[in-house]
PDB file of C-alpha atoms in Angstrom:
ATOM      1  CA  UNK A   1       0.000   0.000   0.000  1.00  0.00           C
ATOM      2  CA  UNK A   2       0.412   3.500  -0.435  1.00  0.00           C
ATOM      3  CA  UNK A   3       0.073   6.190   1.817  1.00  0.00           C
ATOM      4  CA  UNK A   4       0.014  10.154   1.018  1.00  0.00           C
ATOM      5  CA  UNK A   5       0.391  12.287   3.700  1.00  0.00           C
ATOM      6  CA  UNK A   6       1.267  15.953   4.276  1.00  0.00           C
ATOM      7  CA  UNK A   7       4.444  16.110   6.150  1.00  0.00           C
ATOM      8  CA  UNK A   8       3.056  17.617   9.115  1.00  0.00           C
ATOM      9  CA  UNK A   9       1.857  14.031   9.714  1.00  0.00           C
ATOM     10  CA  UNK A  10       4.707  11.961   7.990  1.00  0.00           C
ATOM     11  CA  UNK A  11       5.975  11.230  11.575  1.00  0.00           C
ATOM     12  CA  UNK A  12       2.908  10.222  13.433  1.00  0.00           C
ATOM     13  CA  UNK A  13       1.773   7.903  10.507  1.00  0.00           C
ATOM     14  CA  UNK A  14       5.124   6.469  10.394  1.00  0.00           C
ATOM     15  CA  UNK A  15       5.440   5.949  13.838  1.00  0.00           C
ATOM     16  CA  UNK A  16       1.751   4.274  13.819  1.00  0.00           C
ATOM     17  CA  UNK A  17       2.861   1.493  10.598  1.00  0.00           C
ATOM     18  CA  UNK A  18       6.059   1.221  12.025  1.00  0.00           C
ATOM     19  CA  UNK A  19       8.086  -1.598  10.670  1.00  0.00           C
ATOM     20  CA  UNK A  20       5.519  -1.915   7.316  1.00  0.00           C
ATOM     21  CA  UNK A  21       7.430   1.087   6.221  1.00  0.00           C
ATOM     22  CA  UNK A  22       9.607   0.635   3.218  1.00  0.00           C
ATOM     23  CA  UNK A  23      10.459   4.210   1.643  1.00  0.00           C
ATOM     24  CA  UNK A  24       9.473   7.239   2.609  1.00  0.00           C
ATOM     25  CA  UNK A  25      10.065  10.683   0.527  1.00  0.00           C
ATOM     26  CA  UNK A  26       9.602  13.379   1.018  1.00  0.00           C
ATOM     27  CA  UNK A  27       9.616  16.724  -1.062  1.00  0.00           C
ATOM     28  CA  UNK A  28       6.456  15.407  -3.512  1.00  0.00           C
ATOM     29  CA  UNK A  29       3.402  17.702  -4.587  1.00  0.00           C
ATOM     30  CA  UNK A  30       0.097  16.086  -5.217  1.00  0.00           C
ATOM     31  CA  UNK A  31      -1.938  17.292  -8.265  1.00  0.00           C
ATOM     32  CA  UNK A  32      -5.518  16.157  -9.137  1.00  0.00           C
ATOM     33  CA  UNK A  33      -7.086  17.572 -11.917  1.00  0.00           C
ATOM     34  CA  UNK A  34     -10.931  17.074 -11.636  1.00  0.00           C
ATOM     35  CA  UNK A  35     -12.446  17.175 -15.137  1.00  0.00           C
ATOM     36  CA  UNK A  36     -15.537  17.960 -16.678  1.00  0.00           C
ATOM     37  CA  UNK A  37     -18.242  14.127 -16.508  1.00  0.00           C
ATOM     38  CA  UNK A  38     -16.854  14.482 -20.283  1.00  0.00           C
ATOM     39  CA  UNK A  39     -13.524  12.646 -19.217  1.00  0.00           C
ATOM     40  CA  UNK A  40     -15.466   9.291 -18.787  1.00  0.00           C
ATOM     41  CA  UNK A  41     -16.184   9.288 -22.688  1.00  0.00           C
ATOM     42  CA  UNK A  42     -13.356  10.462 -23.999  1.00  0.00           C
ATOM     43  CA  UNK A  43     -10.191   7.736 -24.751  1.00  0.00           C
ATOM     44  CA  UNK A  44      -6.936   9.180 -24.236  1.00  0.00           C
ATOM     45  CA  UNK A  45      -7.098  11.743 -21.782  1.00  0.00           C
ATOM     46  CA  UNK A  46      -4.541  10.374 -19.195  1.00  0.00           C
ATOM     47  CA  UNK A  47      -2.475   9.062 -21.897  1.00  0.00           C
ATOM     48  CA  UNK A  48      -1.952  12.826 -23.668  1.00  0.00           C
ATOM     49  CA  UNK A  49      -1.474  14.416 -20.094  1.00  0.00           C
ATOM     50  CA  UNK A  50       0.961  11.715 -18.863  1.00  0.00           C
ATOM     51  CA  UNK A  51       2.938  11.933 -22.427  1.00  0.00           C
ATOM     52  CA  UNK A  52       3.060  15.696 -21.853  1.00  0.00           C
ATOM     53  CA  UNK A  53       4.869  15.046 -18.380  1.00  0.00           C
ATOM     54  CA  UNK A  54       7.107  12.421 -19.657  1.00  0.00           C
ATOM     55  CA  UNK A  55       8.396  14.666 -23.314  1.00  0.00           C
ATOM     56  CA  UNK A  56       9.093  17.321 -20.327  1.00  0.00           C
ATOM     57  CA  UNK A  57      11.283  14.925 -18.519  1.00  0.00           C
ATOM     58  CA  UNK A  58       8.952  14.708 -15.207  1.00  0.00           C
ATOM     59  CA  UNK A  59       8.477  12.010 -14.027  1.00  0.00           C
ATOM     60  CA  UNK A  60       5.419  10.479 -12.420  1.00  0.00           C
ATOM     61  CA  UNK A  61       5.453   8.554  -8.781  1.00  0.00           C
ATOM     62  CA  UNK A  62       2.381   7.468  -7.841  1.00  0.00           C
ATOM     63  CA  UNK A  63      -0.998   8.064  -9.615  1.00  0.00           C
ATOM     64  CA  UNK A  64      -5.203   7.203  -9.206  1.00  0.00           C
ATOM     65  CA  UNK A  65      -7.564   7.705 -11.590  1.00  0.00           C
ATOM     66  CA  UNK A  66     -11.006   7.742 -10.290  1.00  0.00           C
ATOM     67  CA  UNK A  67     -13.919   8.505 -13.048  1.00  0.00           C
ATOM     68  CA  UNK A  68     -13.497  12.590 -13.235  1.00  0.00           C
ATOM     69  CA  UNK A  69     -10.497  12.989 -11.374  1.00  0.00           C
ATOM     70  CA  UNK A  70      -6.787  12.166 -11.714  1.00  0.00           C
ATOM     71  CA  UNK A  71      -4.172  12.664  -9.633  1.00  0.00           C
ATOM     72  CA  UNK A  72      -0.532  11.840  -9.352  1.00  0.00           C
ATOM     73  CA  UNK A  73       2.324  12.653  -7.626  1.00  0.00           C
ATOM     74  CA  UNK A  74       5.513  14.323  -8.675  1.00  0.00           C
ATOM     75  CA  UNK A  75       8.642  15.673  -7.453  1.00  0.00           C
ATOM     76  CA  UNK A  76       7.961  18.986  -5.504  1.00  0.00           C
ATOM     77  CA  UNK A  77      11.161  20.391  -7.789  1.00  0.00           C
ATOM     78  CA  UNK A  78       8.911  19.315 -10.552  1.00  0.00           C
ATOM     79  CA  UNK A  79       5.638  21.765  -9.477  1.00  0.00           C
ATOM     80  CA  UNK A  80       6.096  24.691 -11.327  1.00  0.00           C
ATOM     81  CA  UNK A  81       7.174  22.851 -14.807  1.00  0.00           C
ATOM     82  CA  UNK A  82       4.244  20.392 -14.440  1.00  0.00           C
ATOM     83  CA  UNK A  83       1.608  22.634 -13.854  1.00  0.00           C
ATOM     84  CA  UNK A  84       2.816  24.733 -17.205  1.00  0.00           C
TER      85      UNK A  84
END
């Protein structure tokens, strides 16, 4: 599993899962884009916005797509480029 938390919590939850920990990063920026009911229809959508990360070199770490919203998580170096 995954979790996402803000790093005012990263401690507590760590200290909570303990040894179930196997990584944990910081310095990443969640992004969800929440899209017009349209998305569900229309093939391609997370394939053009992922291909328009990865031809800008960022790269994606985690990422949920759940019907009008998609979110993933990038690099918090990466912010500023990715939302361009």
């Amino acid at each position: 599993s995954v979790v996402i938390v803000n790093e005012t919590y990263a401690r507590e939850v760590k200290d909570c899962v303990r040894t179930r920990v196997r990584k944990l990063t910081d310095g990443l920026a969640l992004i969800t884009l929440i899209c017009d009911e349209r998305l569900e229809e229309t093939p391609g959508v997370t394939a053009f916005v992922y291909g328009r990360l990865a031809a800008s070199g960022i790269n994606i770490l985690e990422e949920r797509s759940c019907w009008t919203d998609l979110s993933f998580v990038v690099l918090q170096k990466d912010l500023a480029r990715t939302l361009e």
